[in-house]
Amino acid sequence: MASSTETSIVWLRDDLRLDDNPALSEAAALGLPLTVVYILDEESDGVRPLGGATKWWLHHSLASLAAALEAKGSGLLLRRGPAEEIIRELVAETNARHLFWNRRYGQPERTVDAALKAWATENGLQASSYQANLLFEPWTVQTGAGGPYKVFTPFWRACLAGADIRDPLQVPGTLPAPPKRTRTAQADDTLDGWGLLPSAPDWSAGLAAVWEPGEDGARNRLEDFLDGPAEEYGTGRNIPGVEGTSRLSPHLRFGEVSPFRVWRQIRRRYPNKVPADVGIFRAELGWREFCWHLLYTNPDLATRNYRPDFDRFEWEKPGKDELDAWQQGRTGYPFVDAGMRQLWQTGWMHNRVRMAAASFLVKNLLTDWRVGEAWFWDTLVDADAASNPANWQWVAGSGADASPYYRIFNPVTQSKKFDAAGNYLRRFIPELADLDGKAIHEPWKAGVELDGYPRPLVDLPESRERALEAYQKLRDS
Ligand code: FAD
């Protein structure tokens, strides 16, 4: 039995929720005075600083989490700096004997956690970690030969073959109050003091109009999706002009909803047989798991080609004008431009358009995928350490189970096929609002004045040929 002066610490990271939070539930069950802390750590070796859009999200998500914790009799302590050091200080301040956290899977984060666990053990503390954010922890899924998977389909098949996906945990009824600390409250960090929100200029209005960061927002998204488009996901997911996907990505990124909860809600609705379309949706969750599986065994996925032969690929350094045009949605190809403007305005882009916009940068402009990855990292609210680089490498052809390099998305064909009436294009490119469903995909052929909308930045067939030549050169070298 713990002495009454002992306390516990829960360190929350990418698991900003009360529901299905094993670390929080276990700490609550222990019943000792409990400190719940979030640390903004941009100083530990290798930890990648957040981009602008994820900073905005984090601010609001933490505000929502703090309010939820307070309503349960607890609160959220904020600290900034190298996490290992800060946890040690906090242990001393609170006389903590028990540390709880949910596991992370990136290399720099695992290094911090392992060091802390070793330190805790040496010092007679109990450090307990839990599986919370992935249905299948990377090391538990192995090929017959005992290595990591490189191809999605057998990976996902192997996951599901042995699947014993646990039920999510309920939100704890109450939480133990925080202990008294020796450090004064004035010394604590504040959310506003972190300056995560953009100012001068504040570009976040478009994000705020679309998103509700936090657990309530995540729950609403999940229920709306399952009540609505889920059973037509197979086709709806390809149409950027409709809300055919869940838009759960930023909520999953920050752990505002657990994948176990998503899985459970599906099983609950379909206890006997999951409809095919909902099965396709579940496989997309599988892609998220696969990306983390890849990152776990390839910690430098954001900086190195997964396929080393691509190290010899001759990328061209993009001119500033070209890069500006891509980033600002002014390439002259409406499908790409609508996507890039959706990204800038809302912090999110439809998956089909992400593929087309990424392909345009990498293949038609022959720009290194890392340039695009960095821009998405800064602008996506769902920017994810595994999914972002894995998908960029997938598009570039340098990744695992990647799209072959010679498959080059044609933004005009994509546009005609997946936004036939031009609804999506018109929403994000007001300059084209008056063009009809036929003309809008190739506005330069419309023969009318276009209110400042640019002509195509590159010729599609020519730039395609150039990309294929560069790829052939790589294969021949
Ligand atoms: P849904 O279609 O509803 O899918 C449900 C969930 O499955 C998503 O929320 C996401 O968690 C997961 N998922 C779906 N597709 C993928 C995929 N291809 N790879 C990994 N997970 C997937 N997704 C991110 O979460 N973060 C990123 O940083 C990211 N960067 C990308 C970069 C590029 C170049 C491309 C082509 C794709 C990227 N994706 C990324 C994958 C995908 O575009 C988004 O997950 C999806 O658009 C999110 O919308 P949704 O939640 O409505 O997805």
PDB file of N, CA, C and O and ligand atoms in Angstrom, residues 233 245-249 252 281 284-285 287-288 291 348-351 354-355 358 376 380 382-384 387-388 391-392 395, ligand 1:
ATOM      1  N   TYR A 233     -18.741   4.838 -48.405  1.00  0.00           N
ATOM      2  CA  TYR A 233     -17.362   5.317 -48.363  1.00  0.00           C
ATOM      3  C   TYR A 233     -16.566   4.907 -49.608  1.00  0.00           C
ATOM      4  O   TYR A 233     -15.757   5.684 -50.128  1.00  0.00           O
ATOM      5  N   THR A 245     -15.645  11.371 -46.575  1.00  0.00           N
ATOM      6  CA  THR A 245     -14.688  10.704 -45.669  1.00  0.00           C
ATOM      7  C   THR A 245     -14.934  11.189 -44.245  1.00  0.00           C
ATOM      8  O   THR A 245     -15.740  12.089 -44.011  1.00  0.00           O
ATOM      9  N   SER A 246     -14.218  10.592 -43.305  1.00  0.00           N
ATOM     10  CA  SER A 246     -14.540  10.856 -41.887  1.00  0.00           C
ATOM     11  C   SER A 246     -13.978  12.178 -41.364  1.00  0.00           C
ATOM     12  O   SER A 246     -14.493  12.716 -40.390  1.00  0.00           O
ATOM     13  N   ARG A 247     -12.908  12.655 -41.952  1.00  0.00           N
ATOM     14  CA  ARG A 247     -12.168  13.827 -41.426  1.00  0.00           C
ATOM     15  C   ARG A 247     -11.731  13.623 -39.976  1.00  0.00           C
ATOM     16  O   ARG A 247     -11.662  14.562 -39.176  1.00  0.00           O
ATOM     17  N   LEU A 248     -11.429  12.399 -39.665  1.00  0.00           N
ATOM     18  CA  LEU A 248     -10.950  12.097 -38.313  1.00  0.00           C
ATOM     19  C   LEU A 248      -9.442  12.290 -38.172  1.00  0.00           C
ATOM     20  O   LEU A 248      -8.901  12.199 -37.070  1.00  0.00           O
ATOM     21  N   SER A 249      -8.747  12.545 -39.300  1.00  0.00           N
ATOM     22  CA  SER A 249      -7.278  12.489 -39.260  1.00  0.00           C
ATOM     23  C   SER A 249      -6.624  13.383 -38.198  1.00  0.00           C
ATOM     24  O   SER A 249      -5.757  12.906 -37.470  1.00  0.00           O
ATOM     25  N   LEU A 252      -7.294  11.811 -34.800  1.00  0.00           N
ATOM     26  CA  LEU A 252      -6.464  10.616 -34.554  1.00  0.00           C
ATOM     27  C   LEU A 252      -5.019  11.036 -34.328  1.00  0.00           C
ATOM     28  O   LEU A 252      -4.322  10.477 -33.478  1.00  0.00           O
ATOM     29  N   PHE A 281     -13.168   1.523 -45.210  1.00  0.00           N
ATOM     30  CA  PHE A 281     -12.777   2.558 -44.251  1.00  0.00           C
ATOM     31  C   PHE A 281     -11.826   1.974 -43.195  1.00  0.00           C
ATOM     32  O   PHE A 281     -10.803   2.579 -42.861  1.00  0.00           O
ATOM     33  N   GLU A 284      -8.417   1.775 -44.309  1.00  0.00           N
ATOM     34  CA  GLU A 284      -7.679   3.057 -44.287  1.00  0.00           C
ATOM     35  C   GLU A 284      -7.046   3.273 -42.918  1.00  0.00           C
ATOM     36  O   GLU A 284      -5.928   3.777 -42.812  1.00  0.00           O
ATOM     37  N   LEU A 285      -7.775   2.851 -41.882  1.00  0.00           N
ATOM     38  CA  LEU A 285      -7.146   2.900 -40.553  1.00  0.00           C
ATOM     39  C   LEU A 285      -5.916   1.994 -40.553  1.00  0.00           C
ATOM     40  O   LEU A 285      -4.919   2.265 -39.882  1.00  0.00           O
ATOM     41  N   TRP A 287      -3.950   1.612 -43.073  1.00  0.00           N
ATOM     42  CA  TRP A 287      -2.828   2.358 -43.685  1.00  0.00           C
ATOM     43  C   TRP A 287      -2.121   3.212 -42.636  1.00  0.00           C
ATOM     44  O   TRP A 287      -0.902   3.375 -42.659  1.00  0.00           O
ATOM     45  N   ARG A 288      -2.911   3.773 -41.750  1.00  0.00           N
ATOM     46  CA  ARG A 288      -2.284   4.563 -40.678  1.00  0.00           C
ATOM     47  C   ARG A 288      -1.361   3.657 -39.846  1.00  0.00           C
ATOM     48  O   ARG A 288      -0.234   4.032 -39.521  1.00  0.00           O
ATOM     49  N   CYS A 291       1.800   2.892 -41.837  1.00  0.00           N
ATOM     50  CA  CYS A 291       2.762   4.012 -41.856  1.00  0.00           C
ATOM     51  C   CYS A 291       3.600   4.010 -40.576  1.00  0.00           C
ATOM     52  O   CYS A 291       4.818   4.234 -40.617  1.00  0.00           O
ATOM     53  N   TRP A 348      -6.400  21.184 -44.223  1.00  0.00           N
ATOM     54  CA  TRP A 348      -6.675  19.785 -44.603  1.00  0.00           C
ATOM     55  C   TRP A 348      -6.875  19.740 -46.108  1.00  0.00           C
ATOM     56  O   TRP A 348      -7.304  20.724 -46.708  1.00  0.00           O
ATOM     57  N   MET A 349      -6.569  18.616 -46.706  1.00  0.00           N
ATOM     58  CA  MET A 349      -6.839  18.446 -48.135  1.00  0.00           C
ATOM     59  C   MET A 349      -7.366  17.035 -48.334  1.00  0.00           C
ATOM     60  O   MET A 349      -6.926  16.098 -47.650  1.00  0.00           O
ATOM     61  N   HIS A 350      -8.303  16.919 -49.245  1.00  0.00           N
ATOM     62  CA  HIS A 350      -8.878  15.617 -49.557  1.00  0.00           C
ATOM     63  C   HIS A 350      -7.783  14.664 -50.063  1.00  0.00           C
ATOM     64  O   HIS A 350      -6.900  15.084 -50.812  1.00  0.00           O
ATOM     65  N   ASN A 351      -7.881  13.388 -49.683  1.00  0.00           N
ATOM     66  CA  ASN A 351      -6.810  12.453 -50.018  1.00  0.00           C
ATOM     67  C   ASN A 351      -6.547  12.339 -51.522  1.00  0.00           C
ATOM     68  O   ASN A 351      -5.402  12.287 -51.965  1.00  0.00           O
ATOM     69  N   ARG A 354      -4.650  15.275 -52.459  1.00  0.00           N
ATOM     70  CA  ARG A 354      -3.272  15.214 -51.940  1.00  0.00           C
ATOM     71  C   ARG A 354      -2.395  14.423 -52.899  1.00  0.00           C
ATOM     72  O   ARG A 354      -1.254  14.801 -53.181  1.00  0.00           O
ATOM     73  N   MET A 355      -2.935  13.304 -53.384  1.00  0.00           N
ATOM     74  CA  MET A 355      -2.125  12.465 -54.278  1.00  0.00           C
ATOM     75  C   MET A 355      -1.801  13.226 -55.565  1.00  0.00           C
ATOM     76  O   MET A 355      -0.666  13.195 -56.052  1.00  0.00           O
ATOM     77  N   ALA A 358       0.603  16.234 -54.835  1.00  0.00           N
ATOM     78  CA  ALA A 358       1.957  15.751 -54.528  1.00  0.00           C
ATOM     79  C   ALA A 358       2.629  15.249 -55.804  1.00  0.00           C
ATOM     80  O   ALA A 358       3.806  15.522 -56.060  1.00  0.00           O
ATOM     81  N   PHE A 376       3.646  20.312 -46.333  1.00  0.00           N
ATOM     82  CA  PHE A 376       2.476  19.662 -45.720  1.00  0.00           C
ATOM     83  C   PHE A 376       2.639  19.606 -44.194  1.00  0.00           C
ATOM     84  O   PHE A 376       1.689  19.778 -43.453  1.00  0.00           O
ATOM     85  N   LEU A 380      -0.666  21.181 -42.654  1.00  0.00           N
ATOM     86  CA  LEU A 380      -1.750  20.232 -42.373  1.00  0.00           C
ATOM     87  C   LEU A 380      -2.085  20.204 -40.880  1.00  0.00           C
ATOM     88  O   LEU A 380      -1.164  20.119 -40.055  1.00  0.00           O
ATOM     89  N   ASP A 382      -3.455  17.641 -39.721  1.00  0.00           N
ATOM     90  CA  ASP A 382      -3.230  16.228 -39.371  1.00  0.00           C
ATOM     91  C   ASP A 382      -1.779  15.794 -39.599  1.00  0.00           C
ATOM     92  O   ASP A 382      -1.484  14.589 -39.620  1.00  0.00           O
ATOM     93  N   ALA A 383      -0.868  16.772 -39.789  1.00  0.00           N
ATOM     94  CA  ALA A 383       0.531  16.431 -40.100  1.00  0.00           C
ATOM     95  C   ALA A 383       1.044  15.383 -39.113  1.00  0.00           C
ATOM     96  O   ALA A 383       1.099  15.624 -37.910  1.00  0.00           O
ATOM     97  N   ASP A 384       1.417  14.259 -39.640  1.00  0.00           N
ATOM     98  CA  ASP A 384       1.705  13.107 -38.800  1.00  0.00           C
ATOM     99  C   ASP A 384       3.103  12.595 -39.143  1.00  0.00           C
ATOM    100  O   ASP A 384       3.454  12.461 -40.320  1.00  0.00           O
ATOM    101  N   SER A 387       2.543   9.180 -41.245  1.00  0.00           N
ATOM    102  CA  SER A 387       1.705   9.181 -42.455  1.00  0.00           C
ATOM    103  C   SER A 387       2.188  10.195 -43.487  1.00  0.00           C
ATOM    104  O   SER A 387       2.070   9.948 -44.693  1.00  0.00           O
ATOM    105  N   ASN A 388       2.696  11.316 -43.042  1.00  0.00           N
ATOM    106  CA  ASN A 388       3.101  12.330 -44.024  1.00  0.00           C
ATOM    107  C   ASN A 388       4.288  11.862 -44.869  1.00  0.00           C
ATOM    108  O   ASN A 388       4.176  11.763 -46.092  1.00  0.00           O
ATOM    109  N   ASN A 391       3.401   8.713 -47.071  1.00  0.00           N
ATOM    110  CA  ASN A 391       2.575   8.987 -48.249  1.00  0.00           C
ATOM    111  C   ASN A 391       3.327   9.777 -49.299  1.00  0.00           C
ATOM    112  O   ASN A 391       3.141   9.557 -50.494  1.00  0.00           O
ATOM    113  N   TRP A 392       4.171  10.700 -48.881  1.00  0.00           N
ATOM    114  CA  TRP A 392       4.986  11.427 -49.875  1.00  0.00           C
ATOM    115  C   TRP A 392       5.903  10.455 -50.603  1.00  0.00           C
ATOM    116  O   TRP A 392       6.058  10.525 -51.824  1.00  0.00           O
ATOM    117  N   VAL A 395       3.916   8.466 -53.121  1.00  0.00           N
ATOM    118  CA  VAL A 395       3.669   9.199 -54.370  1.00  0.00           C
ATOM    119  C   VAL A 395       4.951   9.268 -55.199  1.00  0.00           C
ATOM    120  O   VAL A 395       4.937   9.058 -56.417  1.00  0.00           O
TER     121      VAL A 395
HETATM  122  P1  FAD B   1     -10.626   8.828 -44.103  1.00  0.00           P
HETATM  123  O1  FAD B   1     -10.706   8.490 -45.542  1.00  0.00           O
HETATM  124  O2  FAD B   1     -11.897   8.990 -43.365  1.00  0.00           O
HETATM  125  O3  FAD B   1      -9.735   7.684 -43.432  1.00  0.00           O
HETATM  126  C1  FAD B   1      -9.823   7.379 -42.031  1.00  0.00           C
HETATM  127  C2  FAD B   1      -8.467   7.485 -41.382  1.00  0.00           C
HETATM  128  O4  FAD B   1      -7.573   6.544 -41.950  1.00  0.00           O
HETATM  129  C3  FAD B   1      -7.792   8.828 -41.559  1.00  0.00           C
HETATM  130  O5  FAD B   1      -8.268   9.770 -40.630  1.00  0.00           O
HETATM  131  C4  FAD B   1      -6.328   8.468 -41.360  1.00  0.00           C
HETATM  132  O6  FAD B   1      -6.009   8.387 -39.995  1.00  0.00           O
HETATM  133  C5  FAD B   1      -6.255   7.077 -41.963  1.00  0.00           C
HETATM  134  N1  FAD B   1      -5.793   7.141 -43.350  1.00  0.00           N
HETATM  135  C6  FAD B   1      -6.530   7.272 -44.471  1.00  0.00           C
HETATM  136  N2  FAD B   1      -5.748   7.245 -45.570  1.00  0.00           N
HETATM  137  C7  FAD B   1      -4.482   7.102 -45.126  1.00  0.00           C
HETATM  138  C8  FAD B   1      -3.219   7.008 -45.762  1.00  0.00           C
HETATM  139  N3  FAD B   1      -3.083   7.040 -47.095  1.00  0.00           N
HETATM  140  N4  FAD B   1      -2.117   6.893 -44.985  1.00  0.00           N
HETATM  141  C9  FAD B   1      -2.204   6.855 -43.638  1.00  0.00           C
HETATM  142  N5  FAD B   1      -3.379   6.927 -42.989  1.00  0.00           N
HETATM  143  C10 FAD B   1      -4.500   7.048 -43.714  1.00  0.00           C
HETATM  144  N6  FAD B   1      -2.685  11.438 -43.323  1.00  0.00           N
HETATM  145  C11 FAD B   1      -2.456  11.872 -42.082  1.00  0.00           C
HETATM  146  O7  FAD B   1      -3.183  11.482 -41.148  1.00  0.00           O
HETATM  147  N7  FAD B   1      -1.433  12.730 -41.803  1.00  0.00           N
HETATM  148  C12 FAD B   1      -0.609  13.192 -42.787  1.00  0.00           C
HETATM  149  O8  FAD B   1       0.317  13.944 -42.501  1.00  0.00           O
HETATM  150  C13 FAD B   1      -0.855  12.775 -44.126  1.00  0.00           C
HETATM  151  N8  FAD B   1      -0.097  13.236 -45.146  1.00  0.00           N
HETATM  152  C14 FAD B   1      -0.354  12.814 -46.435  1.00  0.00           C
HETATM  153  C15 FAD B   1       0.449  13.274 -47.474  1.00  0.00           C
HETATM  154  C16 FAD B   1       0.203  12.873 -48.778  1.00  0.00           C
HETATM  155  C17 FAD B   1       1.081  13.350 -49.905  1.00  0.00           C
HETATM  156  C18 FAD B   1      -0.863  11.990 -49.051  1.00  0.00           C
HETATM  157  C19 FAD B   1      -1.138  11.533 -50.450  1.00  0.00           C
HETATM  158  C20 FAD B   1      -1.652  11.525 -48.021  1.00  0.00           C
HETATM  159  C21 FAD B   1      -1.413  11.914 -46.700  1.00  0.00           C
HETATM  160  N9  FAD B   1      -2.203  11.444 -45.631  1.00  0.00           N
HETATM  161  C22 FAD B   1      -1.927  11.865 -44.356  1.00  0.00           C
HETATM  162  C23 FAD B   1      -3.196  10.375 -45.839  1.00  0.00           C
HETATM  163  C24 FAD B   1      -4.627  10.820 -46.122  1.00  0.00           C
HETATM  164  O9  FAD B   1      -4.655  11.768 -47.139  1.00  0.00           O
HETATM  165  C25 FAD B   1      -5.342  11.368 -44.891  1.00  0.00           C
HETATM  166  O10 FAD B   1      -5.201  10.482 -43.803  1.00  0.00           O
HETATM  167  C26 FAD B   1      -6.834  11.548 -45.156  1.00  0.00           C
HETATM  168  O11 FAD B   1      -7.046  12.380 -46.257  1.00  0.00           O
HETATM  169  C27 FAD B   1      -7.485  12.136 -43.932  1.00  0.00           C
HETATM  170  O12 FAD B   1      -8.829  12.390 -44.157  1.00  0.00           O
HETATM  171  P2  FAD B   1      -9.953  11.563 -43.412  1.00  0.00           P
HETATM  172  O13 FAD B   1      -9.702  11.560 -41.953  1.00  0.00           O
HETATM  173  O14 FAD B   1     -11.258  12.073 -43.882  1.00  0.00           O
HETATM  174  O15 FAD B   1      -9.686  10.103 -43.982  1.00  0.00           O
END
